[in-house]
Each structure stands twice: as structure tokens, then as C-alpha cells.
Amino acid sequence: MSRRTDESAESPEVPGRRLLLKGAAAAGALAAVPALPAVAHAAPAKAAPYTNPLVRNRADPHITRHTDGRYYFTATAPEYDRIILRRSRTINGLSTAAESVIWNRHTTGDMGAHIWAPELHRVDGKWYIYFAAAPAESVWDIRMWVLENAHRDPFKGTWTEKGQLKTAWETFSLDATTFTHRGTRYLAWAQYEPGMQNNTAIWLSKMANPWTLTGPQIRLSTPEYDWECVGFKVNEGAAVIVRNGRVFLSYSASATDANYCMGLLTADADADLMDPASWAKSPVPVFTSNDATGQYGPGHNSFTVAEDGRTDVLVYHARQYKEIDGDPLHDPNRHTRVQRLGWRRDGTPDFGVPVADTV
């Protein structure tokens, strides 16, 4: 969960990344901090400035702009116990938009703990939420799960539990995201592969339907560079954007403190995405902590588009300080942030640096 993604339990299947929170009733005791009021700005003709932090105490943020013209927001709540939604006509409006709880963790059994990294997607006329959760009695046996809502309004209707999103192994898995390319729907996610000396790698598979994988499951990236292995050997939190004849997949790496950062995979839009050789990996991180702007551990991002319908927007979380007292997963201050995503002349994304706070 960047989250979500955060520390593994020490077991034969899952390396010790989340051991730090083992037995962690403390996560449920975290108190949510209300969002700060939005800061008013006069909007320039081309690009509206954004309030940052946009939503306080919400990690692993996912913002999607629906065909109704509204922005829908969900993210990890620091108590790790529920799934929330907000919506607004503008990105800045999400800061003060009413927040609804659309699903709560189970008190026992599956989906009873570590509710991490929800994403809201509209697929074939229905709404789906992908998220990570663990049994209440075994909080590090984290897997991916799916909710479905047939109502046109995700704040209404009934959210039905479609069950676990099954992969090739019953191992630690999380951070599912779905996208379509050239008429094919894919799922990208993070998972521990048995026998590998890491925590999680990034995987890709085609989908038979919104809750079922089909065909081979290929590994796109595993932690290999030093910047991917600080604290923990982690690749997680994939997000996809297709531009300029290429498919770009961003992901997050290392421990979820100030070392957390983002990497990038690139494939030609005409290539076979299910061939690992189609993907090139940046040898350096593309988005990192920045002392000058006072932002640390940026990551677990998503992409959306600005109100003008053209400008790409980077959505991510970060903290406003480097030093953390205790386990980073106990610290609730990963705030949702947004900023314009730039593009270089060669057609590749320019993430820049995490911008300073608005106020």
C-alpha cells in the first residue's frame, strides 16, 4: 500500500517487509485528521494551480475523471479499515468534498485488516473497486479483492463483493490497477514471487473479466537497482498512462519513508505488452524526495487529466518531513498531492520534483 505496500510479515511466503506492523492493532487506533480548507486561487487561462496538500491523511491516492465531468477520489485511510469516496467538479474541490464510506472491513475472516490502496474504475457499464486486504486473524496474508456496483452513481446502489482476485500463487499481493490498450484489458499489480529474494515485483496479465485474470502472468520489473532496495526490496503501486506512441508504467520502490520513490517502465504502443522484452526500465528514479520543496517519500501515484481535458496531472502522496518516529506505517501523515505532469520533446514524461506546499 505504499502503502499499501508497506511492510511484509516474516513468513515462508512473504518476506519481512511488513513485519514492522505485525500484530499491529496500532493501525486501527490512528485518528484521522480532517482535510484542510481549500485555498482559493485565481485560475490562469491554461493551467489552474492546485491546493497542496490536496487531501490530508490520505495515502495511495487514485483520482479518475468520469464521463459525467466529475472527479472521483479514493485512497488509503490511515486506520486501514474502510474504503472512502469523494467527488467534485474540479480537482481542487476534492479538498473539501464530502467523504462517504462505501465499504467497511469485516470484523472477522477475509477482508478484515489492512484495507489498502483502493482504486475506482468504470468497466463495461459498472463500477469496480480494487483493493488489498488481509484476514482479521492473519493480518499479513494480504491479497487483492474486488467490489462491484451496477448503479451509475458509485455513491448509490450496492457494492457487491466479487471475491479475491486470484493470481498464480497464494502469496503477498496488492496494488491492483486495470487499464485497456488496443481493445485488451490488463491488470498490473505487485506480488511476492516464491523463491525470489525480494518483497514484491510488478506483474501484468490480461483479464477475462473485471475480477478474473486469464493467460500468462508476466513479471515486468523486480527490485534490482540500489534505489529500489533501500529498507525493503520493493516494486509496487503501478499506474499507466499512454501518450506519444508509448505506454508508460510508473511504480514505487523502497521503504515507505523518505526513501520511497518512483521508477518508470516504457513500451512501444504497438508492442506486445505481454512480452517482458517490450518494456524498458529507467535505471534511475523519476520522482524522489526533495529537500528544497520539503516533500519526502513521494509515490504510489495515479494519473488524471485537468479540467481543460488536455493537461495531464500527477497524483501521489508524500510527507512534509523526513524523520519519522517509529514505523512509517504508524505515521498517518502521507497526504494526497497533485501537480502538472510535464512532457519532454522526446515524448517522455517529465515528473519534475514534488512541489512545495501551497501554504
mmCIF file of C-alpha atoms in Angstrom:
data_model
loop_
_atom_site.group_PDB
_atom_site.id
_atom_site.type_symbol
_atom_site.label_atom_id
_atom_site.label_comp_id
_atom_site.label_asym_id
_atom_site.label_seq_id
_atom_site.Cartn_x
_atom_site.Cartn_y
_atom_site.Cartn_z
ATOM 1 C CA MET A 1 0.000 0.000 0.000
ATOM 2 C CA SER A 2 2.714 2.196 -0.400
ATOM 3 C CA ARG A 3 1.445 1.808 1.086
ATOM 4 C CA ARG A 4 -0.078 -0.376 0.899
ATOM 5 C CA THR A 5 2.775 -1.575 0.206
ATOM 6 C CA ASP A 6 4.191 -1.424 3.232
ATOM 7 C CA GLU A 7 5.841 -3.837 5.492
ATOM 8 C CA SER A 8 5.652 -7.605 4.964
ATOM 9 C CA ALA A 9 5.262 -10.262 7.565
ATOM 10 C CA GLU A 10 8.060 -12.639 8.255
ATOM 11 C CA SER A 11 6.784 -15.954 6.919
ATOM 12 C CA PRO A 12 7.836 -18.618 4.412
ATOM 13 C CA GLU A 13 5.776 -16.909 1.701
ATOM 14 C CA VAL A 14 6.111 -13.236 2.484
ATOM 15 C CA PRO A 15 9.470 -11.611 3.223
ATOM 16 C CA GLY A 16 9.802 -9.492 6.338
ATOM 17 C CA ARG A 17 8.864 -6.107 4.922
ATOM 18 C CA ARG A 18 5.616 -5.864 6.762
ATOM 19 C CA LEU A 19 6.937 -7.418 9.931
ATOM 20 C CA LEU A 20 7.158 -3.959 11.460
ATOM 21 C CA LEU A 21 3.423 -3.848 11.920
ATOM 22 C CA LYS A 22 2.981 -7.490 12.896
ATOM 23 C CA GLY A 23 0.198 -7.733 15.408
ATOM 24 C CA ALA A 24 -0.442 -4.095 14.626
ATOM 25 C CA ALA A 25 -3.617 -3.120 16.331
ATOM 26 C CA ALA A 26 -1.968 0.268 16.374
ATOM 27 C CA ALA A 27 -3.028 0.892 12.792
ATOM 28 C CA GLY A 28 -6.651 0.747 13.817
ATOM 29 C CA ALA A 29 -6.030 3.237 16.566
ATOM 30 C CA LEU A 30 -4.806 6.006 14.291
ATOM 31 C CA ALA A 31 -7.007 9.048 14.368
ATOM 32 C CA ALA A 32 -7.872 10.568 11.006
ATOM 33 C CA VAL A 33 -7.088 14.252 10.629
ATOM 34 C CA PRO A 34 -9.679 16.292 8.752
ATOM 35 C CA ALA A 35 -8.791 17.872 5.443
ATOM 36 C CA LEU A 36 -7.664 21.474 5.464
ATOM 37 C CA PRO A 37 -9.931 24.004 3.769
ATOM 38 C CA ALA A 38 -9.211 24.628 0.104
ATOM 39 C CA VAL A 39 -7.126 27.675 -0.707
ATOM 40 C CA ALA A 40 -8.724 29.956 -3.268
ATOM 41 C CA HIS A 41 -6.700 30.880 -6.346
ATOM 42 C CA ALA A 42 -7.408 32.890 -9.452
ATOM 43 C CA ALA A 43 -7.174 30.390 -12.313
ATOM 44 C CA PRO A 44 -4.931 31.282 -15.239
ATOM 45 C CA ALA A 45 -6.294 30.622 -18.692
ATOM 46 C CA LYS A 46 -4.296 27.468 -19.307
ATOM 47 C CA ALA A 47 -3.468 25.722 -16.025
ATOM 48 C CA ALA A 48 -5.188 26.089 -12.675
ATOM 49 C CA PRO A 49 -2.876 25.952 -9.661
ATOM 50 C CA TYR A 50 -3.598 23.179 -7.212
ATOM 51 C CA THR A 51 -4.004 23.241 -3.478
ATOM 52 C CA ASN A 52 -1.333 21.090 -1.855
ATOM 53 C CA PRO A 53 -1.724 19.015 0.141
ATOM 54 C CA LEU A 54 -4.981 18.334 -1.705
ATOM 55 C CA VAL A 55 -6.367 15.826 0.821
ATOM 56 C CA ARG A 56 -4.616 15.349 4.124
ATOM 57 C CA ASN A 57 -4.034 11.923 5.688
ATOM 58 C CA ARG A 58 -4.975 10.001 2.569
ATOM 59 C CA ALA A 59 -2.267 7.807 1.032
ATOM 60 C CA ASP A 60 -2.115 5.821 -2.214
ATOM 61 C CA PRO A 61 -4.491 8.273 -3.897
ATOM 62 C CA HIS A 62 -6.457 7.443 -7.017
ATOM 63 C CA ILE A 63 -8.326 10.153 -8.933
ATOM 64 C CA THR A 64 -10.327 9.432 -12.077
ATOM 65 C CA ARG A 65 -12.323 11.838 -14.218
ATOM 66 C CA HIS A 66 -15.574 10.213 -15.284
ATOM 67 C CA THR A 67 -17.637 10.958 -18.381
ATOM 68 C CA ASP A 68 -20.043 12.924 -16.160
ATOM 69 C CA GLY A 69 -17.273 15.528 -15.890
ATOM 70 C CA ARG A 70 -16.641 14.915 -12.204
ATOM 71 C CA TYR A 71 -13.500 13.775 -10.447
ATOM 72 C CA TYR A 72 -13.774 10.695 -8.219
ATOM 73 C CA PHE A 73 -11.252 10.211 -5.430
ATOM 74 C CA THR A 74 -10.377 7.263 -3.218
ATOM 75 C CA ALA A 75 -7.309 6.480 -1.134
ATOM 76 C CA THR A 76 -5.983 4.598 1.874
ATOM 77 C CA ALA A 77 -7.327 5.833 5.205
ATOM 78 C CA PRO A 78 -4.668 5.656 7.969
ATOM 79 C CA GLU A 79 -6.841 3.379 10.122
ATOM 80 C CA TYR A 80 -6.724 0.796 7.277
ATOM 81 C CA ASP A 81 -10.331 -0.153 7.995
ATOM 82 C CA ARG A 82 -12.584 1.268 5.242
ATOM 83 C CA ILE A 83 -12.951 2.471 1.665
ATOM 84 C CA ILE A 84 -13.912 6.088 1.065
ATOM 85 C CA LEU A 85 -15.051 8.111 -1.937
ATOM 86 C CA ARG A 86 -15.170 11.817 -2.712
ATOM 87 C CA ARG A 87 -16.183 13.622 -5.884
ATOM 88 C CA SER A 88 -16.058 17.141 -7.250
ATOM 89 C CA ARG A 89 -16.395 19.103 -10.481
ATOM 90 C CA THR A 90 -12.815 20.268 -10.013
ATOM 91 C CA ILE A 91 -9.616 18.725 -8.717
ATOM 92 C CA ASN A 92 -9.225 21.421 -6.052
ATOM 93 C CA GLY A 93 -12.793 20.791 -4.989
ATOM 94 C CA LEU A 94 -11.844 17.326 -3.780
ATOM 95 C CA SER A 95 -10.068 19.001 -0.876
ATOM 96 C CA THR A 96 -13.336 19.922 0.827
ATOM 97 C CA ALA A 97 -15.727 17.491 -0.869
ATOM 98 C CA ALA A 98 -17.898 15.367 1.395
ATOM 99 C CA GLU A 99 -16.393 11.958 2.053
ATOM 100 C CA SER A 100 -18.551 8.835 2.033
ATOM 101 C CA VAL A 101 -17.659 5.430 3.434
ATOM 102 C CA ILE A 102 -18.887 2.939 0.846
ATOM 103 C CA TRP A 103 -17.466 -0.224 2.455
ATOM 104 C CA ASN A 104 -16.088 -1.277 5.857
ATOM 105 C CA ARG A 105 -13.695 -4.091 6.702
ATOM 106 C CA HIS A 106 -15.079 -7.374 8.009
ATOM 107 C CA THR A 107 -14.862 -7.924 11.735
ATOM 108 C CA THR A 108 -13.605 -11.498 11.238
ATOM 109 C CA GLY A 109 -12.230 -13.575 8.403
ATOM 110 C CA ASP A 110 -11.261 -12.343 4.945
ATOM 111 C CA MET A 111 -11.028 -8.619 4.267
ATOM 112 C CA GLY A 112 -10.753 -7.944 7.986
ATOM 113 C CA ALA A 113 -7.484 -5.977 8.140
ATOM 114 C CA HIS A 114 -5.067 -3.761 6.210
ATOM 115 C CA ILE A 115 -7.524 -2.251 3.778
ATOM 116 C CA TRP A 116 -5.028 -0.655 1.386
ATOM 117 C CA ALA A 117 -4.794 1.221 -1.901
ATOM 118 C CA PRO A 118 -8.325 1.205 -3.318
ATOM 119 C CA GLU A 119 -8.826 2.203 -6.951
ATOM 120 C CA LEU A 120 -12.160 3.062 -8.587
ATOM 121 C CA HIS A 121 -12.660 2.019 -12.227
ATOM 122 C CA ARG A 122 -15.610 2.089 -14.614
ATOM 123 C CA VAL A 123 -15.646 -1.123 -16.694
ATOM 124 C CA ASP A 124 -18.396 -2.271 -19.087
ATOM 125 C CA GLY A 125 -21.036 -0.040 -17.547
ATOM 126 C CA LYS A 126 -20.325 -0.949 -13.909
ATOM 127 C CA TRP A 127 -18.111 0.443 -11.162
ATOM 128 C CA TYR A 128 -15.321 -1.653 -9.679
ATOM 129 C CA ILE A 129 -13.034 -1.060 -6.727
ATOM 130 C CA TYR A 130 -9.752 -2.952 -6.491
ATOM 131 C CA PHE A 131 -8.092 -3.030 -3.086
ATOM 132 C CA ALA A 132 -5.853 -5.049 -0.803
ATOM 133 C CA ALA A 133 -6.938 -6.710 2.428
ATOM 134 C CA ALA A 134 -5.970 -9.461 4.836
ATOM 135 C CA PRO A 135 -7.863 -11.803 7.162
ATOM 136 C CA ALA A 136 -8.595 -10.295 10.555
ATOM 137 C CA GLU A 137 -6.819 -13.239 12.159
ATOM 138 C CA SER A 138 -3.722 -13.142 9.898
ATOM 139 C CA VAL A 139 -3.117 -9.507 9.036
ATOM 140 C CA TRP A 140 -0.065 -10.008 6.782
ATOM 141 C CA ASP A 141 -1.689 -12.534 4.447
ATOM 142 C CA ILE A 142 -2.575 -9.648 2.180
ATOM 143 C CA ARG A 143 -4.332 -10.355 -1.125
ATOM 144 C CA MET A 144 -6.246 -8.402 -3.796
ATOM 145 C CA TRP A 145 -10.032 -8.117 -3.746
ATOM 146 C CA VAL A 146 -12.768 -6.646 -5.954
ATOM 147 C CA LEU A 147 -16.064 -4.843 -5.295
ATOM 148 C CA GLU A 148 -18.742 -4.246 -7.966
ATOM 149 C CA ASN A 149 -21.576 -1.714 -8.182
ATOM 150 C CA ALA A 150 -24.027 -1.746 -11.102
ATOM 151 C CA HIS A 151 -25.548 1.633 -10.236
ATOM 152 C CA ARG A 152 -24.490 4.513 -12.471
ATOM 153 C CA ASP A 153 -23.714 6.517 -9.319
ATOM 154 C CA PRO A 154 -20.980 4.847 -7.211
ATOM 155 C CA PHE A 155 -22.308 6.637 -4.127
ATOM 156 C CA LYS A 156 -25.588 4.776 -4.548
ATOM 157 C CA GLY A 157 -26.596 1.204 -5.269
ATOM 158 C CA THR A 158 -24.993 -1.823 -3.645
ATOM 159 C CA TRP A 159 -21.331 -2.719 -3.541
ATOM 160 C CA THR A 160 -21.103 -6.469 -4.080
ATOM 161 C CA GLU A 161 -18.021 -8.411 -3.024
ATOM 162 C CA LYS A 162 -16.802 -10.265 -6.102
ATOM 163 C CA GLY A 163 -14.128 -12.072 -4.123
ATOM 164 C CA GLN A 164 -10.379 -12.441 -4.299
ATOM 165 C CA LEU A 165 -8.570 -11.595 -7.496
ATOM 166 C CA LYS A 166 -6.660 -14.859 -7.916
ATOM 167 C CA THR A 167 -3.115 -14.971 -9.266
ATOM 168 C CA ALA A 168 -0.698 -17.811 -9.942
ATOM 169 C CA TRP A 169 0.372 -18.028 -6.283
ATOM 170 C CA GLU A 170 -1.196 -17.555 -2.873
ATOM 171 C CA THR A 171 1.392 -15.014 -1.755
ATOM 172 C CA PHE A 172 1.527 -11.423 -0.588
ATOM 173 C CA SER A 173 -0.114 -9.321 -3.320
ATOM 174 C CA LEU A 174 -1.558 -5.829 -3.556
ATOM 175 C CA ASP A 175 -1.858 -2.574 -5.551
ATOM 176 C CA ALA A 176 -4.011 -3.790 -8.425
ATOM 177 C CA THR A 177 -4.683 -1.363 -11.258
ATOM 178 C CA THR A 178 -6.506 -2.023 -14.523
ATOM 179 C CA PHE A 179 -6.258 -0.385 -17.944
ATOM 180 C CA THR A 180 -7.177 -1.069 -21.564
ATOM 181 C CA HIS A 181 -4.886 -0.838 -24.566
ATOM 182 C CA ARG A 182 -5.809 -1.572 -28.158
ATOM 183 C CA GLY A 183 -9.059 -3.172 -27.035
ATOM 184 C CA THR A 184 -7.498 -5.502 -24.438
ATOM 185 C CA ARG A 185 -7.960 -5.122 -20.703
ATOM 186 C CA TYR A 186 -4.959 -5.692 -18.443
ATOM 187 C CA LEU A 187 -4.251 -5.872 -14.727
ATOM 188 C CA ALA A 188 -0.953 -4.720 -13.251
ATOM 189 C CA TRP A 189 -0.143 -5.455 -9.607
ATOM 190 C CA ALA A 190 2.604 -6.119 -7.045
ATOM 191 C CA GLN A 191 3.301 -9.593 -5.665
ATOM 192 C CA TYR A 192 5.924 -11.689 -3.939
ATOM 193 C CA GLU A 193 7.159 -14.490 -6.174
ATOM 194 C CA PRO A 194 8.118 -17.696 -4.322
ATOM 195 C CA GLY A 195 11.858 -18.242 -4.305
ATOM 196 C CA MET A 196 12.757 -14.639 -5.116
ATOM 197 C CA GLN A 197 14.953 -12.619 -2.767
ATOM 198 C CA ASN A 198 12.722 -9.564 -2.767
ATOM 199 C CA ASN A 199 9.471 -8.294 -1.323
ATOM 200 C CA THR A 200 7.352 -7.556 -4.383
ATOM 201 C CA ALA A 201 7.726 -7.258 -8.149
ATOM 202 C CA ILE A 202 5.404 -5.720 -10.752
ATOM 203 C CA TRP A 203 3.261 -8.190 -12.725
ATOM 204 C CA LEU A 204 0.972 -7.948 -15.751
ATOM 205 C CA SER A 205 -1.836 -10.149 -17.069
ATOM 206 C CA LYS A 206 -4.770 -9.932 -19.450
ATOM 207 C CA MET A 207 -8.238 -10.138 -17.905
ATOM 208 C CA ALA A 208 -11.171 -12.417 -18.738
ATOM 209 C CA ASN A 209 -13.487 -10.082 -16.819
ATOM 210 C CA PRO A 210 -13.004 -7.328 -14.217
ATOM 211 C CA TRP A 211 -12.276 -9.833 -11.429
ATOM 212 C CA THR A 212 -10.556 -12.699 -13.284
ATOM 213 C CA LEU A 213 -7.109 -12.982 -14.863
ATOM 214 C CA THR A 214 -6.504 -15.047 -17.975
ATOM 215 C CA GLY A 215 -3.461 -16.341 -19.808
ATOM 216 C CA PRO A 216 0.138 -15.899 -18.676
ATOM 217 C CA GLN A 217 1.199 -13.600 -15.851
ATOM 218 C CA ILE A 218 4.494 -11.891 -16.657
ATOM 219 C CA ARG A 219 6.963 -10.113 -14.416
ATOM 220 C CA LEU A 220 7.678 -6.604 -15.689
ATOM 221 C CA SER A 221 10.073 -5.391 -13.020
ATOM 222 C CA THR A 222 11.796 -6.638 -9.898
ATOM 223 C CA PRO A 223 13.897 -4.550 -7.482
ATOM 224 C CA GLU A 224 17.449 -4.524 -8.819
ATOM 225 C CA TYR A 225 18.892 -1.019 -8.580
ATOM 226 C CA ASP A 226 20.113 0.358 -5.265
ATOM 227 C CA TRP A 227 17.351 2.973 -5.174
ATOM 228 C CA GLU A 228 14.730 0.191 -5.362
ATOM 229 C CA CYS A 229 16.157 -1.690 -2.396
ATOM 230 C CA VAL A 230 16.512 0.845 0.429
ATOM 231 C CA GLY A 231 14.934 -0.627 3.539
ATOM 232 C CA PHE A 232 12.970 -3.159 1.514
ATOM 233 C CA LYS A 233 13.266 -4.592 -1.982
ATOM 234 C CA VAL A 234 10.001 -3.311 -3.360
ATOM 235 C CA ASN A 235 8.314 -2.551 -6.667
ATOM 236 C CA GLU A 236 4.626 -1.669 -6.183
ATOM 237 C CA GLY A 237 1.865 0.830 -6.889
ATOM 238 C CA ALA A 238 1.774 0.647 -10.684
ATOM 239 C CA ALA A 239 -0.013 3.325 -12.742
ATOM 240 C CA VAL A 240 -0.342 3.511 -16.529
ATOM 241 C CA ILE A 241 -0.553 6.412 -18.967
ATOM 242 C CA VAL A 242 -0.461 6.087 -22.773
ATOM 243 C CA ARG A 243 0.935 9.033 -24.714
ATOM 244 C CA ASN A 244 3.071 9.820 -27.738
ATOM 245 C CA GLY A 245 3.010 6.304 -29.148
ATOM 246 C CA ARG A 246 4.210 4.699 -25.930
ATOM 247 C CA VAL A 247 2.823 3.011 -22.837
ATOM 248 C CA PHE A 248 4.353 4.340 -19.625
ATOM 249 C CA LEU A 249 4.029 2.411 -16.362
ATOM 250 C CA SER A 250 5.183 4.191 -13.231
ATOM 251 C CA TYR A 251 5.742 2.334 -9.963
ATOM 252 C CA SER A 252 7.067 2.949 -6.464
ATOM 253 C CA ALA A 253 10.152 1.474 -4.837
ATOM 254 C CA SER A 254 11.966 1.029 -1.490
ATOM 255 C CA ALA A 255 10.655 1.535 2.032
ATOM 256 C CA THR A 256 7.723 3.868 2.643
ATOM 257 C CA ASP A 257 9.748 6.533 4.434
ATOM 258 C CA ALA A 258 11.779 9.307 2.764
ATOM 259 C CA ASN A 259 13.460 6.660 0.594
ATOM 260 C CA TYR A 260 10.193 5.909 -1.204
ATOM 261 C CA CYS A 261 10.473 6.998 -4.835
ATOM 262 C CA MET A 262 9.149 6.281 -8.312
ATOM 263 C CA GLY A 263 10.519 4.360 -11.271
ATOM 264 C CA LEU A 264 9.304 4.103 -14.861
ATOM 265 C CA LEU A 265 8.813 1.337 -17.451
ATOM 266 C CA THR A 266 8.228 2.146 -21.124
ATOM 267 C CA ALA A 267 6.862 0.088 -24.009
ATOM 268 C CA ASP A 268 6.068 0.986 -27.618
ATOM 269 C CA ALA A 269 2.305 1.303 -28.100
ATOM 270 C CA ASP A 270 2.480 -1.209 -30.970
ATOM 271 C CA ALA A 271 4.492 -3.767 -28.999
ATOM 272 C CA ASP A 272 3.197 -6.923 -27.345
ATOM 273 C CA LEU A 273 2.719 -5.737 -23.776
ATOM 274 C CA MET A 274 2.747 -9.343 -22.601
ATOM 275 C CA ASP A 275 6.345 -9.770 -23.777
ATOM 276 C CA PRO A 276 8.708 -8.642 -20.994
ATOM 277 C CA ALA A 277 11.246 -7.713 -23.669
ATOM 278 C CA SER A 278 8.860 -4.984 -24.878
ATOM 279 C CA TRP A 279 9.470 -2.987 -21.698
ATOM 280 C CA ALA A 280 12.479 -0.769 -20.985
ATOM 281 C CA LYS A 281 13.237 0.233 -17.401
ATOM 282 C CA SER A 282 14.697 3.562 -16.347
ATOM 283 C CA PRO A 283 17.986 2.955 -14.482
ATOM 284 C CA VAL A 284 17.320 5.995 -12.288
ATOM 285 C CA PRO A 285 14.255 7.058 -10.289
ATOM 286 C CA VAL A 286 11.970 9.594 -11.974
ATOM 287 C CA PHE A 287 10.423 11.173 -8.839
ATOM 288 C CA THR A 288 12.134 11.470 -5.458
ATOM 289 C CA SER A 289 12.158 13.298 -2.127
ATOM 290 C CA ASN A 290 13.179 16.943 -2.320
ATOM 291 C CA ASP A 291 14.697 18.992 0.488
ATOM 292 C CA ALA A 292 14.149 22.290 -1.316
ATOM 293 C CA THR A 293 10.380 21.818 -1.503
ATOM 294 C CA GLY A 294 10.104 19.924 1.782
ATOM 295 C CA GLN A 295 8.410 16.819 0.391
ATOM 296 C CA TYR A 296 9.502 13.295 1.302
ATOM 297 C CA GLY A 297 8.669 9.792 0.122
ATOM 298 C CA PRO A 298 6.605 10.707 -2.966
ATOM 299 C CA GLY A 299 4.940 7.728 -4.550
ATOM 300 C CA HIS A 300 2.046 5.373 -5.130
ATOM 301 C CA ASN A 301 0.759 7.608 -7.839
ATOM 302 C CA SER A 302 -2.070 7.717 -10.330
ATOM 303 C CA PHE A 303 -2.730 9.916 -13.349
ATOM 304 C CA THR A 304 -5.683 12.090 -14.256
ATOM 305 C CA VAL A 305 -6.419 14.977 -16.614
ATOM 306 C CA ALA A 306 -7.019 18.620 -15.770
ATOM 307 C CA GLU A 307 -10.276 20.455 -16.239
ATOM 308 C CA ASP A 308 -9.141 21.597 -19.686
ATOM 309 C CA GLY A 309 -9.278 17.969 -20.835
ATOM 310 C CA ARG A 310 -5.690 18.128 -22.138
ATOM 311 C CA THR A 311 -3.217 18.746 -19.338
ATOM 312 C CA ASP A 312 -2.009 15.575 -17.617
ATOM 313 C CA VAL A 313 -1.948 15.619 -13.822
ATOM 314 C CA LEU A 314 0.229 13.553 -11.493
ATOM 315 C CA VAL A 315 -1.478 12.360 -8.298
ATOM 316 C CA TYR A 316 0.652 10.982 -5.456
ATOM 317 C CA HIS A 317 1.247 11.067 -1.724
ATOM 318 C CA ALA A 318 4.159 12.443 0.286
ATOM 319 C CA ARG A 319 5.043 13.535 3.799
ATOM 320 C CA GLN A 320 6.172 17.002 4.850
ATOM 321 C CA TYR A 321 9.073 15.761 6.940
ATOM 322 C CA LYS A 322 11.890 13.252 6.678
ATOM 323 C CA GLU A 323 12.245 11.955 10.213
ATOM 324 C CA ILE A 324 9.555 9.543 11.380
ATOM 325 C CA ASP A 325 9.013 8.424 14.938
ATOM 326 C CA GLY A 326 8.659 4.632 14.772
ATOM 327 C CA ASP A 327 7.252 2.555 11.941
ATOM 328 C CA PRO A 328 6.311 4.607 8.859
ATOM 329 C CA LEU A 329 3.069 2.616 8.624
ATOM 330 C CA HIS A 330 2.031 4.003 12.002
ATOM 331 C CA ASP A 331 2.519 7.556 10.753
ATOM 332 C CA PRO A 332 -0.744 8.863 9.244
ATOM 333 C CA ASN A 333 0.698 11.923 7.527
ATOM 334 C CA ARG A 334 1.001 10.780 3.951
ATOM 335 C CA HIS A 335 -1.041 13.440 2.199
ATOM 336 C CA THR A 336 -2.555 13.375 -1.281
ATOM 337 C CA ARG A 337 -0.846 15.818 -3.651
ATOM 338 C CA VAL A 338 -1.322 16.820 -7.283
ATOM 339 C CA GLN A 339 0.727 18.675 -9.869
ATOM 340 C CA ARG A 340 1.021 19.077 -13.610
ATOM 341 C CA LEU A 341 2.809 16.240 -15.412
ATOM 342 C CA GLY A 342 5.200 17.646 -17.999
ATOM 343 C CA TRP A 343 6.319 16.128 -21.290
ATOM 344 C CA ARG A 344 9.753 16.370 -22.858
ATOM 345 C CA ARG A 345 10.401 16.967 -26.538
ATOM 346 C CA ASP A 346 11.251 13.295 -26.980
ATOM 347 C CA GLY A 347 7.743 12.366 -25.821
ATOM 348 C CA THR A 348 8.702 11.035 -22.393
ATOM 349 C CA PRO A 349 7.096 12.243 -19.160
ATOM 350 C CA ASP A 350 8.828 14.867 -17.040
ATOM 351 C CA PHE A 351 7.762 14.310 -13.447
ATOM 352 C CA GLY A 352 9.845 17.183 -12.124
ATOM 353 C CA VAL A 353 10.055 17.431 -8.321
ATOM 354 C CA PRO A 354 7.259 17.229 -5.745
ATOM 355 C CA VAL A 355 6.008 20.801 -5.462
ATOM 356 C CA ALA A 356 6.128 22.771 -2.234
ATOM 357 C CA ASP A 357 3.046 23.204 -0.078
ATOM 358 C CA THR A 358 0.565 25.815 -1.253
ATOM 359 C CA VAL A 359 0.585 27.443 2.171
#
